[in-house]
mmCIF file of C-alpha atoms in Angstrom:
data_model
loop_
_atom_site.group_PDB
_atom_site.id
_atom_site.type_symbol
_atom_site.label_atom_id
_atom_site.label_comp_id
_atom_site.label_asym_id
_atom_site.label_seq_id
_atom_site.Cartn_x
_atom_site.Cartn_y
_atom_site.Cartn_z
ATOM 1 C CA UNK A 26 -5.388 -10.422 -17.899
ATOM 2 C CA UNK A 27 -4.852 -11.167 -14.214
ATOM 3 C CA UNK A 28 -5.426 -8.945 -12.126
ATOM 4 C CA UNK A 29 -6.921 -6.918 -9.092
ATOM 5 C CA UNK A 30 -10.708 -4.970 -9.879
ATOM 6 C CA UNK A 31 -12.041 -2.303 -7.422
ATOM 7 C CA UNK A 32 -15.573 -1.193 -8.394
ATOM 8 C CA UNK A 33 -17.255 1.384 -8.380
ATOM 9 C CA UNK A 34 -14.256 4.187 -9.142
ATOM 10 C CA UNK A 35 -15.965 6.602 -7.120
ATOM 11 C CA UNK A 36 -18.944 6.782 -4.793
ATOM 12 C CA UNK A 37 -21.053 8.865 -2.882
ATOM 13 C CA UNK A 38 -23.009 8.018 0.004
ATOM 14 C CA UNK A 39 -25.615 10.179 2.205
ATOM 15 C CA UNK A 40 -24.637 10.191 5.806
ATOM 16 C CA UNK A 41 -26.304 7.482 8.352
ATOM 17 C CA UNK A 42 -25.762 5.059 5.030
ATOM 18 C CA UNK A 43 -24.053 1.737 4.718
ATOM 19 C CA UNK A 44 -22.299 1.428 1.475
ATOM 20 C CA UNK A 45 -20.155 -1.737 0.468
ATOM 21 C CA UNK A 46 -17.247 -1.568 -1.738
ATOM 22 C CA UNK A 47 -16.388 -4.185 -3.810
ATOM 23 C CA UNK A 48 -12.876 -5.915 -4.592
ATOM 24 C CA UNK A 49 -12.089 -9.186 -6.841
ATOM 25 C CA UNK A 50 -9.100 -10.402 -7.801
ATOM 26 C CA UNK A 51 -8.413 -13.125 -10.761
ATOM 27 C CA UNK A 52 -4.813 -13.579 -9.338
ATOM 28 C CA UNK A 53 -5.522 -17.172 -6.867
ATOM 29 C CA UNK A 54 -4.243 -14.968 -4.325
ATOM 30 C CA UNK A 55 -4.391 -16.411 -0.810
ATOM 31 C CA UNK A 56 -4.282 -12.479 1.038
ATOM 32 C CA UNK A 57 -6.514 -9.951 0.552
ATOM 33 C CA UNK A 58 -5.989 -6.492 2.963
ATOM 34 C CA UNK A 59 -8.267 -3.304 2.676
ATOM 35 C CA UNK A 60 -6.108 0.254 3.526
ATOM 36 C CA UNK A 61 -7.559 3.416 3.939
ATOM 37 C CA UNK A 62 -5.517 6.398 2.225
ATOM 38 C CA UNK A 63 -6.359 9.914 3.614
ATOM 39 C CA UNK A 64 -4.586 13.081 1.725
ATOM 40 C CA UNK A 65 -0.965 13.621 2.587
ATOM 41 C CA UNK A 66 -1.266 10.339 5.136
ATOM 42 C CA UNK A 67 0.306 6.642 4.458
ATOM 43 C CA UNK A 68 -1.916 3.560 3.623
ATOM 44 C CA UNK A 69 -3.649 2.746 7.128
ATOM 45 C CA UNK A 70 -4.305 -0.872 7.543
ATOM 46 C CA UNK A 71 -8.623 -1.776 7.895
ATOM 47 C CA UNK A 72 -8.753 -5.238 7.527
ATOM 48 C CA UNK A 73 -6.896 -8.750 5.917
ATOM 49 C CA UNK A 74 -7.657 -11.907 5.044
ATOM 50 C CA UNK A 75 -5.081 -14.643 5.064
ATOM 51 C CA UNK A 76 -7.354 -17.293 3.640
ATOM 52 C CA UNK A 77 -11.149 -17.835 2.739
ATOM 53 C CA UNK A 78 -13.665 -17.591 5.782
ATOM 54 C CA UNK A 79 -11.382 -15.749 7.964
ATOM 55 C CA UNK A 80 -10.115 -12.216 8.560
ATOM 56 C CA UNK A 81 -8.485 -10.273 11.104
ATOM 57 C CA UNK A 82 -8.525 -6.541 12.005
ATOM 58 C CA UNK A 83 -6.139 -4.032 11.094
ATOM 59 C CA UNK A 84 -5.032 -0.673 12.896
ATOM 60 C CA UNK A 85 -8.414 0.978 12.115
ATOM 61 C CA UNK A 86 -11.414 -1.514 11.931
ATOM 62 C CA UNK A 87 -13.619 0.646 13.771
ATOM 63 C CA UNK A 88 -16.599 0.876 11.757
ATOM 64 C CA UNK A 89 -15.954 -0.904 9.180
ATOM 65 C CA UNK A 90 -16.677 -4.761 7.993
ATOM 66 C CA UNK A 91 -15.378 -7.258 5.826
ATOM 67 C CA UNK A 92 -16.691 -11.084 4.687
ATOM 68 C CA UNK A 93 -14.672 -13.578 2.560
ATOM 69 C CA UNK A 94 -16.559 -16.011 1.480
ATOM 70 C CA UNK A 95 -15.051 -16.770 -1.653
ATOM 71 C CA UNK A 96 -11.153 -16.645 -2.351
ATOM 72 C CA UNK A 97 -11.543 -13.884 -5.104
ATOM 73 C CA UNK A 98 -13.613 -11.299 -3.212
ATOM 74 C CA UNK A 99 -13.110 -9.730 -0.266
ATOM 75 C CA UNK A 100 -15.856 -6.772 0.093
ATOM 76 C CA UNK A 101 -15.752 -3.935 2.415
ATOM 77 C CA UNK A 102 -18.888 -2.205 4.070
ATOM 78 C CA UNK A 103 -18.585 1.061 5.770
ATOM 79 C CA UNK A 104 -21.167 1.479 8.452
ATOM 80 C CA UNK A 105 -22.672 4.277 9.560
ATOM 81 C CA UNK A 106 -20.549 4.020 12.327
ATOM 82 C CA UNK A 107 -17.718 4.885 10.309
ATOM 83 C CA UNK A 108 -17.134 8.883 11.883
ATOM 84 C CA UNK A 109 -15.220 10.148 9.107
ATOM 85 C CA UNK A 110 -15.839 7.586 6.284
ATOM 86 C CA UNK A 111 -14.718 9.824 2.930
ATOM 87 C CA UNK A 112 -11.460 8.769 1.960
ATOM 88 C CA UNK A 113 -9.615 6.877 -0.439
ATOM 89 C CA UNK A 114 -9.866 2.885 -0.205
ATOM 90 C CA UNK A 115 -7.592 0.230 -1.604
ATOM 91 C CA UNK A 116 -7.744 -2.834 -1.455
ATOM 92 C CA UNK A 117 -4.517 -5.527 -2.463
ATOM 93 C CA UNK A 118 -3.843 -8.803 -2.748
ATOM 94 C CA UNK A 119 -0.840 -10.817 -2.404
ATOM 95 C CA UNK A 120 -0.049 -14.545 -2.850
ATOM 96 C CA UNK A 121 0.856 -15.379 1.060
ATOM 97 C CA UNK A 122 0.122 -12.867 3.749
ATOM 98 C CA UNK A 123 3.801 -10.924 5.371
ATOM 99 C CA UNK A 124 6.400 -11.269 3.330
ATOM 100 C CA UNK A 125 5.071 -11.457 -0.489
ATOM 101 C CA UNK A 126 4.527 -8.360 -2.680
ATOM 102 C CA UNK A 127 1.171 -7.144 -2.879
ATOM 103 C CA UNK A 128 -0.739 -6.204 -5.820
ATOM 104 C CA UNK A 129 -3.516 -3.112 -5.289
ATOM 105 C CA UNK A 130 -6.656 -2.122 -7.406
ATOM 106 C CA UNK A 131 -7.309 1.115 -8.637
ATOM 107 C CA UNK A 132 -8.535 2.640 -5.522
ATOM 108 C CA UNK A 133 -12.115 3.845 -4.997
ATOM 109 C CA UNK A 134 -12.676 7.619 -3.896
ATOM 110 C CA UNK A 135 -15.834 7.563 -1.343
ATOM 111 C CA UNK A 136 -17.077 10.707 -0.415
ATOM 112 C CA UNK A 137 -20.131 11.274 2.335
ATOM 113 C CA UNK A 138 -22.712 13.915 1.477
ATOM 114 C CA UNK B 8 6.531 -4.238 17.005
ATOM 115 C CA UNK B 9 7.042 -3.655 13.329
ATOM 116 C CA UNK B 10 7.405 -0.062 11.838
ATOM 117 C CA UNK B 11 8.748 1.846 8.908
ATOM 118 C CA UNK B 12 9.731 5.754 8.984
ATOM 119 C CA UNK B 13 10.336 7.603 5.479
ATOM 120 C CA UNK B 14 11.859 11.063 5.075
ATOM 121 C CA UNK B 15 9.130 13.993 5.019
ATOM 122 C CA UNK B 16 8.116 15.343 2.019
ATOM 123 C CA UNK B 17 7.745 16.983 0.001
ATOM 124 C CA UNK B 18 10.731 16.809 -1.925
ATOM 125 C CA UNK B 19 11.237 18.785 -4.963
ATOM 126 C CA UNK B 20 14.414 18.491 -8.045
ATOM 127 C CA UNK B 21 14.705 19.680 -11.160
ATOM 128 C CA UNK B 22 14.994 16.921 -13.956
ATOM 129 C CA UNK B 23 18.107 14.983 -13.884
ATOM 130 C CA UNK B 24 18.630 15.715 -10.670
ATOM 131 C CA UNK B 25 19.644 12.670 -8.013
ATOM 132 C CA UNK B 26 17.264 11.084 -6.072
ATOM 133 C CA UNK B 27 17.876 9.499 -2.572
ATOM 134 C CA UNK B 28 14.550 8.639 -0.264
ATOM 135 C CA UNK B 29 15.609 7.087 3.293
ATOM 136 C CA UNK B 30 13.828 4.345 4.927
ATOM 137 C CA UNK B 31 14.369 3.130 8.028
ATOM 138 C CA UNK B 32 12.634 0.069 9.512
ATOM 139 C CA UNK B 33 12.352 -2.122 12.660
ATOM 140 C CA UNK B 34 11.180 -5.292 12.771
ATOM 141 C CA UNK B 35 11.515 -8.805 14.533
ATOM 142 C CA UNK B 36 12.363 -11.799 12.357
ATOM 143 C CA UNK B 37 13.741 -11.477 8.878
ATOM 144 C CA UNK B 38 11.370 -9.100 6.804
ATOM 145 C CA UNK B 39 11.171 -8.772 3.280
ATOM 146 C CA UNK B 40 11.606 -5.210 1.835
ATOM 147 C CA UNK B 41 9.325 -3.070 -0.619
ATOM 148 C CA UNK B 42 9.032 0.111 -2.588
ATOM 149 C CA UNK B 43 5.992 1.226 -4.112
ATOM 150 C CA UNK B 44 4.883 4.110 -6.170
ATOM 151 C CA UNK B 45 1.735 6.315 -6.601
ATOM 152 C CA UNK B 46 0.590 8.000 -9.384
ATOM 153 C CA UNK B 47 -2.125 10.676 -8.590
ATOM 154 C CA UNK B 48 -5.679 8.773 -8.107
ATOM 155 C CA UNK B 49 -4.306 5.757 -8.878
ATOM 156 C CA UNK B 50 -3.658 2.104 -6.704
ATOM 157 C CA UNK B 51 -0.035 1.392 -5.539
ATOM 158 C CA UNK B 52 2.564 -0.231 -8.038
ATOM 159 C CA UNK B 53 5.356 -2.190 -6.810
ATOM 160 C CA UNK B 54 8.720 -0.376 -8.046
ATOM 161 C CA UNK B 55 11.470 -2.951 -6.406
ATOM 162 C CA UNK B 56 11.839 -5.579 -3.976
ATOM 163 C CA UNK B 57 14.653 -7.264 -1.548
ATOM 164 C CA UNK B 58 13.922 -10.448 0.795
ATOM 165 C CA UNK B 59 17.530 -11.046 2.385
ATOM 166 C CA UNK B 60 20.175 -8.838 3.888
ATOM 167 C CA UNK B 61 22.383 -7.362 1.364
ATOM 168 C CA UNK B 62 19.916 -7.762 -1.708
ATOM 169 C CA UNK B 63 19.862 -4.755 -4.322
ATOM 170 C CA UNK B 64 16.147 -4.247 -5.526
ATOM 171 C CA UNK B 65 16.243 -2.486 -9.220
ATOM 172 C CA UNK B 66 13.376 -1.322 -11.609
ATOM 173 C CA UNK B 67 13.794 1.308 -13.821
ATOM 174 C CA UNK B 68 16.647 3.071 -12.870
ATOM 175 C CA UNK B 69 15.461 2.740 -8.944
ATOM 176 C CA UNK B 70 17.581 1.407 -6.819
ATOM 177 C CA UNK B 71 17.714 0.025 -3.492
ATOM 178 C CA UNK B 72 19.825 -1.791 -0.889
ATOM 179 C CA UNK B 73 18.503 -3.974 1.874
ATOM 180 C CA UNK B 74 21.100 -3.045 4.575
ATOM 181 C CA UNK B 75 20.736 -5.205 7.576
ATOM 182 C CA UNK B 76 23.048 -3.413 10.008
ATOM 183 C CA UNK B 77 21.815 -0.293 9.479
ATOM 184 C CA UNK B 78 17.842 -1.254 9.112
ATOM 185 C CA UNK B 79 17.620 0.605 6.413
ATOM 186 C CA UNK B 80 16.441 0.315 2.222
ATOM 187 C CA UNK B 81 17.184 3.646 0.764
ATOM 188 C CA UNK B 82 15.797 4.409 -2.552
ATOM 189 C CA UNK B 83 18.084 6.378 -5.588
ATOM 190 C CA UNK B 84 17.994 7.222 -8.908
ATOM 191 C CA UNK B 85 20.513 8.767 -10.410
ATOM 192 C CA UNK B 86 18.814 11.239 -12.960
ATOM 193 C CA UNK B 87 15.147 11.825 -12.160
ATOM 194 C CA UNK B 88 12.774 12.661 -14.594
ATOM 195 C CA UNK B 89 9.614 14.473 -14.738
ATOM 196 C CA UNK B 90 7.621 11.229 -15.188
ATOM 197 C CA UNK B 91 9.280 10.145 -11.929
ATOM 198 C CA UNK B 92 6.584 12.661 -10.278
ATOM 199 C CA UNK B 93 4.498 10.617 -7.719
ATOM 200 C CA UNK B 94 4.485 9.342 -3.823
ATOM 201 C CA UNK B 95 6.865 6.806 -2.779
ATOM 202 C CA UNK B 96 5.969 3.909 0.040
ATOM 203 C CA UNK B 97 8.778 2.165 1.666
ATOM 204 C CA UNK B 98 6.959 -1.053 3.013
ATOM 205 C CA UNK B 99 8.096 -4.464 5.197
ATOM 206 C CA UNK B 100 6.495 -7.932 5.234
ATOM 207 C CA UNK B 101 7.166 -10.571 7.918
ATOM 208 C CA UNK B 102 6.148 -14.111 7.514
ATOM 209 C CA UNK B 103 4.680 -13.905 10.336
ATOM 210 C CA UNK B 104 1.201 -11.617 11.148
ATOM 211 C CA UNK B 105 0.384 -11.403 7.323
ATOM 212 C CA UNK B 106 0.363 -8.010 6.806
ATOM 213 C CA UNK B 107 2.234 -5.384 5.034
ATOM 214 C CA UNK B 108 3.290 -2.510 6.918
ATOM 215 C CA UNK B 109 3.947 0.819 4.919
ATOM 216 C CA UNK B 110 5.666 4.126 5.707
ATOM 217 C CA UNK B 111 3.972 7.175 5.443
ATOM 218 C CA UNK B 112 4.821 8.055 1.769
ATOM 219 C CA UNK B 113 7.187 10.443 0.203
ATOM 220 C CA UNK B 114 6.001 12.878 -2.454
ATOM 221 C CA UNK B 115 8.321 13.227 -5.393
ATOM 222 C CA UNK B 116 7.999 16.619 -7.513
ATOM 223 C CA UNK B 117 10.035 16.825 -10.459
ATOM 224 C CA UNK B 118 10.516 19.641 -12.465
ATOM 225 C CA UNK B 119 11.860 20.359 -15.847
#
């Protein structure tokens, strides 16, 4: 089945840690985006990808990094910069940036300790 | 620049009650139109969809018009069930700047 994988489900990370989250998708999407979901809060925009080898920032790239190297996977590292890195991340894909419908993993639940 | 507002929620019915979510957008160009529901710890699912001015979006009893004069894409149901509990996300696309942009989310409670 096609589709959109976030690993791992949920993850915990000591403060002062980089941690990278993965995301591949089996769809030959073109777009890839990473959003940040805090509770009671809309999807905030962290980076996209409109093709492989390039990516531009979002609203809220502070402290965070992105590669895509290869047109399924488009993985997300949050440094230790990162100020308030436990949230909610999700990460979609779509088959042209802007106007086409996206398609989202399940969403993994990062929590610093 | 682009933007979408949603109503505040939360908003509460009782089952089989009728639904109506407002959306409002602005945006430059022609932007295609999205709804999206959330089921607790889950990713977002794409409910409906409208690309041109005057386009009706349906999926599952949702409904919604993409209303060019008004900027607006309203969702309704007309008899809301339990199940229908989750948060809503009005979104737009626009060719250009390959992004989605997504409204802050309505949560749905429905009870029996």
């Amino acid at each position: 089945d096609g589709g959109i994988t976030q690993s791992p489900k949920y993850l915990f990370r000591k403060e002062g840690q980089n941690v990278t989250l993965s995301c591949e998708q089996n769809l030959n999407h073109d777009a890839m985006y990473w959003y940040r979901q805090d509770p009671g809060q809309g999807l905030r925009l962290i980076y996209y990808s409109q093709i492989v080898n390039d990516f531009q920032k979002g609203d809220i790239a502070e402290g965070y990094s992105v590669s895509r190297e290869k047109k399924e996977s488009f993985p997300l590292t949050v440094t230790s910069a990162q100020k308030n890195p436990t949230a909610f991340y999700l990460c979609a894909s779509s088959i042209q940036g802007g106007s086409a419908e996206a398609f989202f993993g399940q969403g993994t639940r990062l929590t610093v300790v | 620049g682009n933007s979408v507002t949603q109503m505040e929620g939360p908003v509460t019915l009782s089952e089989e009650a009728f639904l109506t979510i407002n959306c409002t957008y602005t945006a430059t160009g022609y932007p295609s139109l999205f709804w999206y529901v959330q089921y607790p710890g889950e990713g977002l699912q794409l409910l409906l969809k409208a690309t041109k001015a005057d386009d009706k979006g349906s999926n599952k009893g949702f409904e919604a018009t993409y209303r060019k004069e008004t900027t607006s894409f309203h969702l309704e149901k007309g008899s809301v069930q339990v199940s229908d509990s989750a948060v809503y996300f009005c979104a737009l696309g626009v060719n250009q700047g390959g992004k989605l942009i997504f409204g802050q989310g309505t949560e749905l409670s429905v009870k029996p």
